[in-house]
Amino acid sequence: PDRIDEAWEIQKKKAVNPDNAGGYACLIEMEDMDGKIHKYLLDTGWSYEWMHKCYKREGIDKMLAAGEIEKFFVSHSHFDHFWGLPVTYKYDPTIETYIPEGFYPEDKQYIKDSGHKGKVVEVPEGLKKIEPGFAVYSFGVPIICRVYGELSMYFNVKDLGLVCVSGCCHEGIIKFADTAYRELKYDNDKMYGIYGGLHISPFEDWDPKYDDLV
């Protein structure tokens, strides 16, 4: 993490298309019933260079350094969600990190190699409550590129309903929603919003059947 620029130069030489800085990371703010604000980070992109720019642009670097972001969640270990770890740990090497059950030994080693010195929580398949009104669900699913398991997030918003947050939703949006319906209680018995990558349509090749799926 203290040699990110040098590491990125090496990575660029090995990458097929390093100019495509695609990746996913998001900051989530949750307000408790007593008014306290919690901040969480979900995923961390892949390009060190791009994530540096994004973190500085949005002030994530300062939030991490100040300890304002309480927990860091990795949805799954696909490169576009996971490889940017050194940038996150550069600013907060001790942030508590949550991963789904099923990470391979080399995935866990990459967390260490990226500079992490804090607690890693491996969430077993199923539901895990994080705070009142906030839970994660670890889906035990095989995913392309030798990845196993995905972590998704659920928030109960008072008077409105459930907000579901996904990294890629490799478990499928029907299972994503049905799991919430079967295993969670939330206001108004209503799903209020879904955010994140859903992988419904590859390469913007939209088909009317996807409307029916949604």
PDB file of C-alpha atoms in Angstrom:
ATOM      1  CA  PRO A   1       0.000   0.000   0.000  1.00  0.00           C
ATOM      2  CA  ASP A   2       2.943   2.381   0.381  1.00  0.00           C
ATOM      3  CA  ARG A   3       4.108   1.645  -3.199  1.00  0.00           C
ATOM      4  CA  ILE A   4       0.778   1.777  -5.043  1.00  0.00           C
ATOM      5  CA  ASP A   5       1.984   3.897  -7.961  1.00  0.00           C
ATOM      6  CA  GLU A   6       4.874   1.511  -8.595  1.00  0.00           C
ATOM      7  CA  ALA A   7       2.560  -1.499  -8.295  1.00  0.00           C
ATOM      8  CA  TRP A   8       0.114   0.026 -10.765  1.00  0.00           C
ATOM      9  CA  GLU A   9       2.851   0.525 -13.356  1.00  0.00           C
ATOM     10  CA  ILE A  10       3.652  -3.189 -13.114  1.00  0.00           C
ATOM     11  CA  GLN A  11      -0.022  -4.119 -13.295  1.00  0.00           C
ATOM     12  CA  LYS A  12      -0.592  -1.933 -16.365  1.00  0.00           C
ATOM     13  CA  LYS A  13       2.107  -3.808 -18.274  1.00  0.00           C
ATOM     14  CA  LYS A  14       0.402  -7.120 -17.496  1.00  0.00           C
ATOM     15  CA  ALA A  15      -3.181  -6.011 -18.128  1.00  0.00           C
ATOM     16  CA  VAL A  16      -5.000  -6.549 -21.428  1.00  0.00           C
ATOM     17  CA  ASN A  17      -6.690  -3.146 -21.330  1.00  0.00           C
ATOM     18  CA  PRO A  18      -5.609  -1.080 -18.316  1.00  0.00           C
ATOM     19  CA  ASP A  19      -7.343   2.053 -19.634  1.00  0.00           C
ATOM     20  CA  ASN A  20     -10.718   0.454 -18.940  1.00  0.00           C
ATOM     21  CA  ALA A  21     -10.905   1.357 -15.276  1.00  0.00           C
ATOM     22  CA  GLY A  22     -14.271  -0.312 -14.777  1.00  0.00           C
ATOM     23  CA  GLY A  23     -14.994  -1.351 -11.264  1.00  0.00           C
ATOM     24  CA  TYR A  24     -17.457  -0.956  -8.447  1.00  0.00           C
ATOM     25  CA  ALA A  25     -17.300   0.692  -5.044  1.00  0.00           C
ATOM     26  CA  CYS A  26     -19.886   2.603  -3.070  1.00  0.00           C
ATOM     27  CA  LEU A  27     -20.229   4.514   0.175  1.00  0.00           C
ATOM     28  CA  ILE A  28     -23.379   3.795   2.163  1.00  0.00           C
ATOM     29  CA  GLU A  29     -24.706   6.054   4.901  1.00  0.00           C
ATOM     30  CA  MET A  30     -27.274   4.740   7.371  1.00  0.00           C
ATOM     31  CA  GLU A  31     -29.054   6.843   9.973  1.00  0.00           C
ATOM     32  CA  ASP A  32     -30.095   5.182  13.225  1.00  0.00           C
ATOM     33  CA  MET A  33     -33.408   5.905  14.867  1.00  0.00           C
ATOM     34  CA  ASP A  34     -31.539   8.087  17.368  1.00  0.00           C
ATOM     35  CA  GLY A  35     -30.002  10.144  14.556  1.00  0.00           C
ATOM     36  CA  LYS A  36     -26.500   8.638  14.557  1.00  0.00           C
ATOM     37  CA  ILE A  37     -24.954   8.292  11.094  1.00  0.00           C
ATOM     38  CA  HIS A  38     -23.068   5.128  10.167  1.00  0.00           C
ATOM     39  CA  LYS A  39     -20.825   4.909   7.108  1.00  0.00           C
ATOM     40  CA  TYR A  40     -19.926   1.694   5.318  1.00  0.00           C
ATOM     41  CA  LEU A  41     -17.874   0.925   2.225  1.00  0.00           C
ATOM     42  CA  LEU A  42     -18.924  -1.777  -0.220  1.00  0.00           C
ATOM     43  CA  ASP A  43     -16.216  -3.037  -2.607  1.00  0.00           C
ATOM     44  CA  THR A  44     -13.133  -1.229  -3.870  1.00  0.00           C
ATOM     45  CA  GLY A  45     -12.863  -1.316  -7.673  1.00  0.00           C
ATOM     46  CA  TRP A  46      -9.753  -2.637  -9.403  1.00  0.00           C
ATOM     47  CA  SER A  47      -7.500   0.054 -10.889  1.00  0.00           C
ATOM     48  CA  TYR A  48      -5.257   1.544  -8.193  1.00  0.00           C
ATOM     49  CA  GLU A  49      -4.957   4.736 -10.216  1.00  0.00           C
ATOM     50  CA  TRP A  50      -8.698   5.093 -10.771  1.00  0.00           C
ATOM     51  CA  MET A  51      -9.641   4.303  -7.180  1.00  0.00           C
ATOM     52  CA  HIS A  52      -7.153   6.889  -5.938  1.00  0.00           C
ATOM     53  CA  LYS A  53      -8.865   9.510  -8.093  1.00  0.00           C
ATOM     54  CA  CYS A  54     -12.347   8.436  -7.010  1.00  0.00           C
ATOM     55  CA  TYR A  55     -11.504   8.345  -3.316  1.00  0.00           C
ATOM     56  CA  LYS A  56      -9.935  11.797  -3.438  1.00  0.00           C
ATOM     57  CA  ARG A  57     -12.764  13.224  -5.555  1.00  0.00           C
ATOM     58  CA  GLU A  58     -15.443  11.972  -3.149  1.00  0.00           C
ATOM     59  CA  GLY A  59     -13.469  12.478   0.066  1.00  0.00           C
ATOM     60  CA  ILE A  60     -13.399   8.739   0.840  1.00  0.00           C
ATOM     61  CA  ASP A  61      -9.659   8.929   1.536  1.00  0.00           C
ATOM     62  CA  LYS A  62     -10.213  11.451   4.339  1.00  0.00           C
ATOM     63  CA  MET A  63     -13.187   9.501   5.750  1.00  0.00           C
ATOM     64  CA  LEU A  64     -11.120   6.317   5.896  1.00  0.00           C
ATOM     65  CA  ALA A  65      -8.106   8.053   7.416  1.00  0.00           C
ATOM     66  CA  ALA A  66     -10.304   9.671  10.080  1.00  0.00           C
ATOM     67  CA  GLY A  67     -11.943   6.345  10.953  1.00  0.00           C
ATOM     68  CA  GLU A  68     -15.366   7.632   9.897  1.00  0.00           C
ATOM     69  CA  ILE A  69     -16.123   4.519   7.837  1.00  0.00           C
ATOM     70  CA  GLU A  70     -16.911   1.814  10.368  1.00  0.00           C
ATOM     71  CA  LYS A  71     -16.861  -1.330   8.255  1.00  0.00           C
ATOM     72  CA  PHE A  72     -15.729  -2.465   4.821  1.00  0.00           C
ATOM     73  CA  PHE A  73     -17.663  -5.154   2.943  1.00  0.00           C
ATOM     74  CA  VAL A  74     -16.324  -7.119  -0.024  1.00  0.00           C
ATOM     75  CA  SER A  75     -19.241  -8.519  -2.018  1.00  0.00           C
ATOM     76  CA  HIS A  76     -17.105 -11.099  -3.864  1.00  0.00           C
ATOM     77  CA  SER A  77     -13.580 -11.547  -5.167  1.00  0.00           C
ATOM     78  CA  HIS A  78     -14.008 -10.654  -8.844  1.00  0.00           C
ATOM     79  CA  PHE A  79     -11.196  -8.295  -9.817  1.00  0.00           C
ATOM     80  CA  ASP A  80     -13.439  -5.289 -10.534  1.00  0.00           C
ATOM     81  CA  HIS A  81     -14.691  -5.315  -6.929  1.00  0.00           C
ATOM     82  CA  PHE A  82     -11.650  -6.618  -5.077  1.00  0.00           C
ATOM     83  CA  TRP A  83      -8.296  -5.777  -6.629  1.00  0.00           C
ATOM     84  CA  GLY A  84      -8.337  -2.153  -5.466  1.00  0.00           C
ATOM     85  CA  LEU A  85      -7.828  -3.277  -1.853  1.00  0.00           C
ATOM     86  CA  PRO A  86      -4.405  -1.610  -1.412  1.00  0.00           C
ATOM     87  CA  VAL A  87      -6.006   1.797  -1.999  1.00  0.00           C
ATOM     88  CA  THR A  88      -8.588   1.251   0.741  1.00  0.00           C
ATOM     89  CA  TYR A  89      -6.052  -0.131   3.193  1.00  0.00           C
ATOM     90  CA  LYS A  90      -3.603   2.673   2.440  1.00  0.00           C
ATOM     91  CA  TYR A  91      -5.955   5.042   4.252  1.00  0.00           C
ATOM     92  CA  ASP A  92      -7.276   2.666   6.928  1.00  0.00           C
ATOM     93  CA  PRO A  93      -5.252  -0.548   7.303  1.00  0.00           C
ATOM     94  CA  THR A  94      -7.228  -1.685  10.345  1.00  0.00           C
ATOM     95  CA  ILE A  95     -10.811  -1.267   9.077  1.00  0.00           C
ATOM     96  CA  GLU A  96     -12.965  -4.259   9.960  1.00  0.00           C
ATOM     97  CA  THR A  97     -13.483  -6.217   6.743  1.00  0.00           C
ATOM     98  CA  TYR A  98     -16.346  -8.570   5.929  1.00  0.00           C
ATOM     99  CA  ILE A  99     -16.107 -11.259   3.241  1.00  0.00           C
ATOM    100  CA  PRO A 100     -18.476 -14.068   2.197  1.00  0.00           C
ATOM    101  CA  GLU A 101     -17.653 -17.631   3.121  1.00  0.00           C
ATOM    102  CA  GLY A 102     -15.878 -19.293   0.228  1.00  0.00           C
ATOM    103  CA  PHE A 103     -12.872 -17.016  -0.307  1.00  0.00           C
ATOM    104  CA  TYR A 104      -9.885 -19.034  -1.490  1.00  0.00           C
ATOM    105  CA  PRO A 105      -6.580 -18.973   0.436  1.00  0.00           C
ATOM    106  CA  GLU A 106      -5.051 -16.716  -2.242  1.00  0.00           C
ATOM    107  CA  ASP A 107      -7.973 -14.265  -1.857  1.00  0.00           C
ATOM    108  CA  LYS A 108      -7.315 -14.056   1.879  1.00  0.00           C
ATOM    109  CA  GLN A 109      -3.586 -13.713   1.222  1.00  0.00           C
ATOM    110  CA  TYR A 110      -4.270 -10.766  -1.099  1.00  0.00           C
ATOM    111  CA  ILE A 111      -6.089  -9.044   1.767  1.00  0.00           C
ATOM    112  CA  LYS A 112      -2.953  -9.402   3.897  1.00  0.00           C
ATOM    113  CA  ASP A 113      -0.622  -8.432   1.050  1.00  0.00           C
ATOM    114  CA  SER A 114      -2.725  -5.310   0.484  1.00  0.00           C
ATOM    115  CA  GLY A 115      -1.730  -4.057   3.933  1.00  0.00           C
ATOM    116  CA  HIS A 116      -4.670  -5.067   6.094  1.00  0.00           C
ATOM    117  CA  LYS A 117      -3.896  -5.382   9.806  1.00  0.00           C
ATOM    118  CA  GLY A 118      -7.409  -5.483  11.209  1.00  0.00           C
ATOM    119  CA  LYS A 119     -10.146  -8.032  11.792  1.00  0.00           C
ATOM    120  CA  VAL A 120     -11.554 -10.074   8.905  1.00  0.00           C
ATOM    121  CA  VAL A 121     -15.060 -11.454   9.411  1.00  0.00           C
ATOM    122  CA  GLU A 122     -15.932 -14.378   7.142  1.00  0.00           C
ATOM    123  CA  VAL A 123     -19.725 -14.508   6.936  1.00  0.00           C
ATOM    124  CA  PRO A 124     -21.060 -18.094   6.699  1.00  0.00           C
ATOM    125  CA  GLU A 125     -23.848 -18.823   4.253  1.00  0.00           C
ATOM    126  CA  GLY A 126     -27.026 -17.176   5.467  1.00  0.00           C
ATOM    127  CA  LEU A 127     -28.087 -14.048   7.317  1.00  0.00           C
ATOM    128  CA  LYS A 128     -25.891 -11.978   9.638  1.00  0.00           C
ATOM    129  CA  LYS A 129     -27.204  -8.921  11.497  1.00  0.00           C
ATOM    130  CA  ILE A 130     -24.782  -5.997  11.587  1.00  0.00           C
ATOM    131  CA  GLU A 131     -26.814  -3.214  13.242  1.00  0.00           C
ATOM    132  CA  PRO A 132     -30.515  -2.777  14.061  1.00  0.00           C
ATOM    133  CA  GLY A 133     -32.155  -2.447  10.657  1.00  0.00           C
ATOM    134  CA  PHE A 134     -29.092  -3.640   8.726  1.00  0.00           C
ATOM    135  CA  ALA A 135     -28.101  -7.192   7.819  1.00  0.00           C
ATOM    136  CA  VAL A 136     -25.940  -8.904   5.234  1.00  0.00           C
ATOM    137  CA  TYR A 137     -26.645 -12.199   3.525  1.00  0.00           C
ATOM    138  CA  SER A 138     -23.933 -14.544   2.331  1.00  0.00           C
ATOM    139  CA  PHE A 139     -25.069 -16.436  -0.756  1.00  0.00           C
ATOM    140  CA  GLY A 140     -23.171 -19.674  -1.338  1.00  0.00           C
ATOM    141  CA  VAL A 141     -23.126 -19.661  -5.119  1.00  0.00           C
ATOM    142  CA  PRO A 142     -20.441 -20.609  -7.666  1.00  0.00           C
ATOM    143  CA  ILE A 143     -19.589 -17.675  -9.940  1.00  0.00           C
ATOM    144  CA  ILE A 144     -17.606 -17.426 -13.173  1.00  0.00           C
ATOM    145  CA  CYS A 145     -13.806 -17.017 -13.065  1.00  0.00           C
ATOM    146  CA  ARG A 146     -13.394 -19.423 -10.130  1.00  0.00           C
ATOM    147  CA  VAL A 147     -15.137 -17.255  -7.568  1.00  0.00           C
ATOM    148  CA  TYR A 148     -17.463 -18.605  -4.893  1.00  0.00           C
ATOM    149  CA  GLY A 149     -19.918 -16.705  -2.723  1.00  0.00           C
ATOM    150  CA  GLU A 150     -21.405 -13.230  -2.727  1.00  0.00           C
ATOM    151  CA  LEU A 151     -22.330 -10.886   0.106  1.00  0.00           C
ATOM    152  CA  SER A 152     -25.416  -8.660  -0.280  1.00  0.00           C
ATOM    153  CA  MET A 153     -26.853  -5.997   2.036  1.00  0.00           C
ATOM    154  CA  TYR A 154     -30.364  -5.270   3.306  1.00  0.00           C
ATOM    155  CA  PHE A 155     -31.581  -2.125   5.094  1.00  0.00           C
ATOM    156  CA  ASN A 156     -34.969  -1.542   6.716  1.00  0.00           C
ATOM    157  CA  VAL A 157     -35.972   2.111   6.231  1.00  0.00           C
ATOM    158  CA  LYS A 158     -38.644   3.262   8.675  1.00  0.00           C
ATOM    159  CA  ASP A 159     -42.078   3.803   7.139  1.00  0.00           C
ATOM    160  CA  LEU A 160     -40.753   3.061   3.645  1.00  0.00           C
ATOM    161  CA  GLY A 161     -39.585  -0.540   3.461  1.00  0.00           C
ATOM    162  CA  LEU A 162     -36.534  -2.537   2.455  1.00  0.00           C
ATOM    163  CA  VAL A 163     -33.535  -1.239   0.519  1.00  0.00           C
ATOM    164  CA  CYS A 164     -31.395  -3.993  -1.027  1.00  0.00           C
ATOM    165  CA  VAL A 165     -27.781  -3.286  -2.034  1.00  0.00           C
ATOM    166  CA  SER A 166     -25.775  -5.622  -4.240  1.00  0.00           C
ATOM    167  CA  GLY A 167     -22.261  -5.723  -5.627  1.00  0.00           C
ATOM    168  CA  CYS A 168     -23.097  -7.839  -8.689  1.00  0.00           C
ATOM    169  CA  CYS A 169     -26.073  -9.987  -7.630  1.00  0.00           C
ATOM    170  CA  HIS A 170     -24.564 -13.146  -9.082  1.00  0.00           C
ATOM    171  CA  GLU A 171     -27.099 -15.063  -7.010  1.00  0.00           C
ATOM    172  CA  GLY A 172     -29.748 -13.663  -9.381  1.00  0.00           C
ATOM    173  CA  ILE A 173     -32.222 -10.870  -8.685  1.00  0.00           C
ATOM    174  CA  ILE A 174     -35.102 -13.303  -8.080  1.00  0.00           C
ATOM    175  CA  LYS A 175     -33.157 -15.126  -5.354  1.00  0.00           C
ATOM    176  CA  PHE A 176     -31.858 -11.764  -4.064  1.00  0.00           C
ATOM    177  CA  ALA A 177     -35.414 -10.486  -3.577  1.00  0.00           C
ATOM    178  CA  ASP A 178     -37.005 -13.791  -2.563  1.00  0.00           C
ATOM    179  CA  THR A 179     -34.447 -14.294   0.216  1.00  0.00           C
ATOM    180  CA  ALA A 180     -35.448 -10.951   1.700  1.00  0.00           C
ATOM    181  CA  TYR A 181     -39.137 -11.817   1.387  1.00  0.00           C
ATOM    182  CA  ARG A 182     -38.688 -15.156   3.154  1.00  0.00           C
ATOM    183  CA  GLU A 183     -36.143 -14.286   5.848  1.00  0.00           C
ATOM    184  CA  LEU A 184     -36.532 -10.612   6.772  1.00  0.00           C
ATOM    185  CA  LYS A 185     -39.157  -8.408   8.383  1.00  0.00           C
ATOM    186  CA  TYR A 186     -39.343  -4.833   7.161  1.00  0.00           C
ATOM    187  CA  ASP A 187     -41.610  -1.803   7.248  1.00  0.00           C
ATOM    188  CA  ASN A 188     -44.835  -1.836   5.234  1.00  0.00           C
ATOM    189  CA  ASP A 189     -43.973  -5.331   3.954  1.00  0.00           C
ATOM    190  CA  LYS A 190     -42.633  -3.480   0.939  1.00  0.00           C
ATOM    191  CA  MET A 191     -39.416  -3.423  -1.071  1.00  0.00           C
ATOM    192  CA  TYR A 192     -38.517   0.230  -1.427  1.00  0.00           C
ATOM    193  CA  GLY A 193     -35.333   0.142  -3.514  1.00  0.00           C
ATOM    194  CA  ILE A 194     -32.631  -1.978  -5.113  1.00  0.00           C
ATOM    195  CA  TYR A 195     -29.151  -0.571  -5.778  1.00  0.00           C
ATOM    196  CA  GLY A 196     -25.966  -1.944  -7.250  1.00  0.00           C
ATOM    197  CA  GLY A 197     -24.840  -4.188 -10.047  1.00  0.00           C
ATOM    198  CA  LEU A 198     -27.523  -6.662 -11.076  1.00  0.00           C
ATOM    199  CA  HIS A 199     -26.038  -8.409 -14.146  1.00  0.00           C
ATOM    200  CA  ILE A 200     -29.407  -8.711 -15.840  1.00  0.00           C
ATOM    201  CA  SER A 201     -28.312  -7.872 -19.362  1.00  0.00           C
ATOM    202  CA  PRO A 202     -24.859  -8.522 -20.853  1.00  0.00           C
ATOM    203  CA  PHE A 203     -23.302  -5.662 -22.830  1.00  0.00           C
ATOM    204  CA  GLU A 204     -26.520  -3.569 -22.915  1.00  0.00           C
ATOM    205  CA  ASP A 205     -28.216  -6.200 -25.063  1.00  0.00           C
ATOM    206  CA  TRP A 206     -31.653  -5.504 -23.601  1.00  0.00           C
ATOM    207  CA  ASP A 207     -34.521  -7.865 -24.264  1.00  0.00           C
ATOM    208  CA  PRO A 208     -38.213  -7.419 -23.290  1.00  0.00           C
ATOM    209  CA  LYS A 209     -37.928 -10.549 -21.130  1.00  0.00           C
ATOM    210  CA  TYR A 210     -35.733  -8.548 -18.742  1.00  0.00           C
ATOM    211  CA  ASP A 211     -38.633  -6.159 -18.159  1.00  0.00           C
ATOM    212  CA  ASP A 212     -40.700  -9.149 -17.062  1.00  0.00           C
ATOM    213  CA  LEU A 213     -37.858 -10.297 -14.794  1.00  0.00           C
ATOM    214  CA  VAL A 214     -37.655  -6.901 -13.103  1.00  0.00           C
TER     215      VAL A 214
END
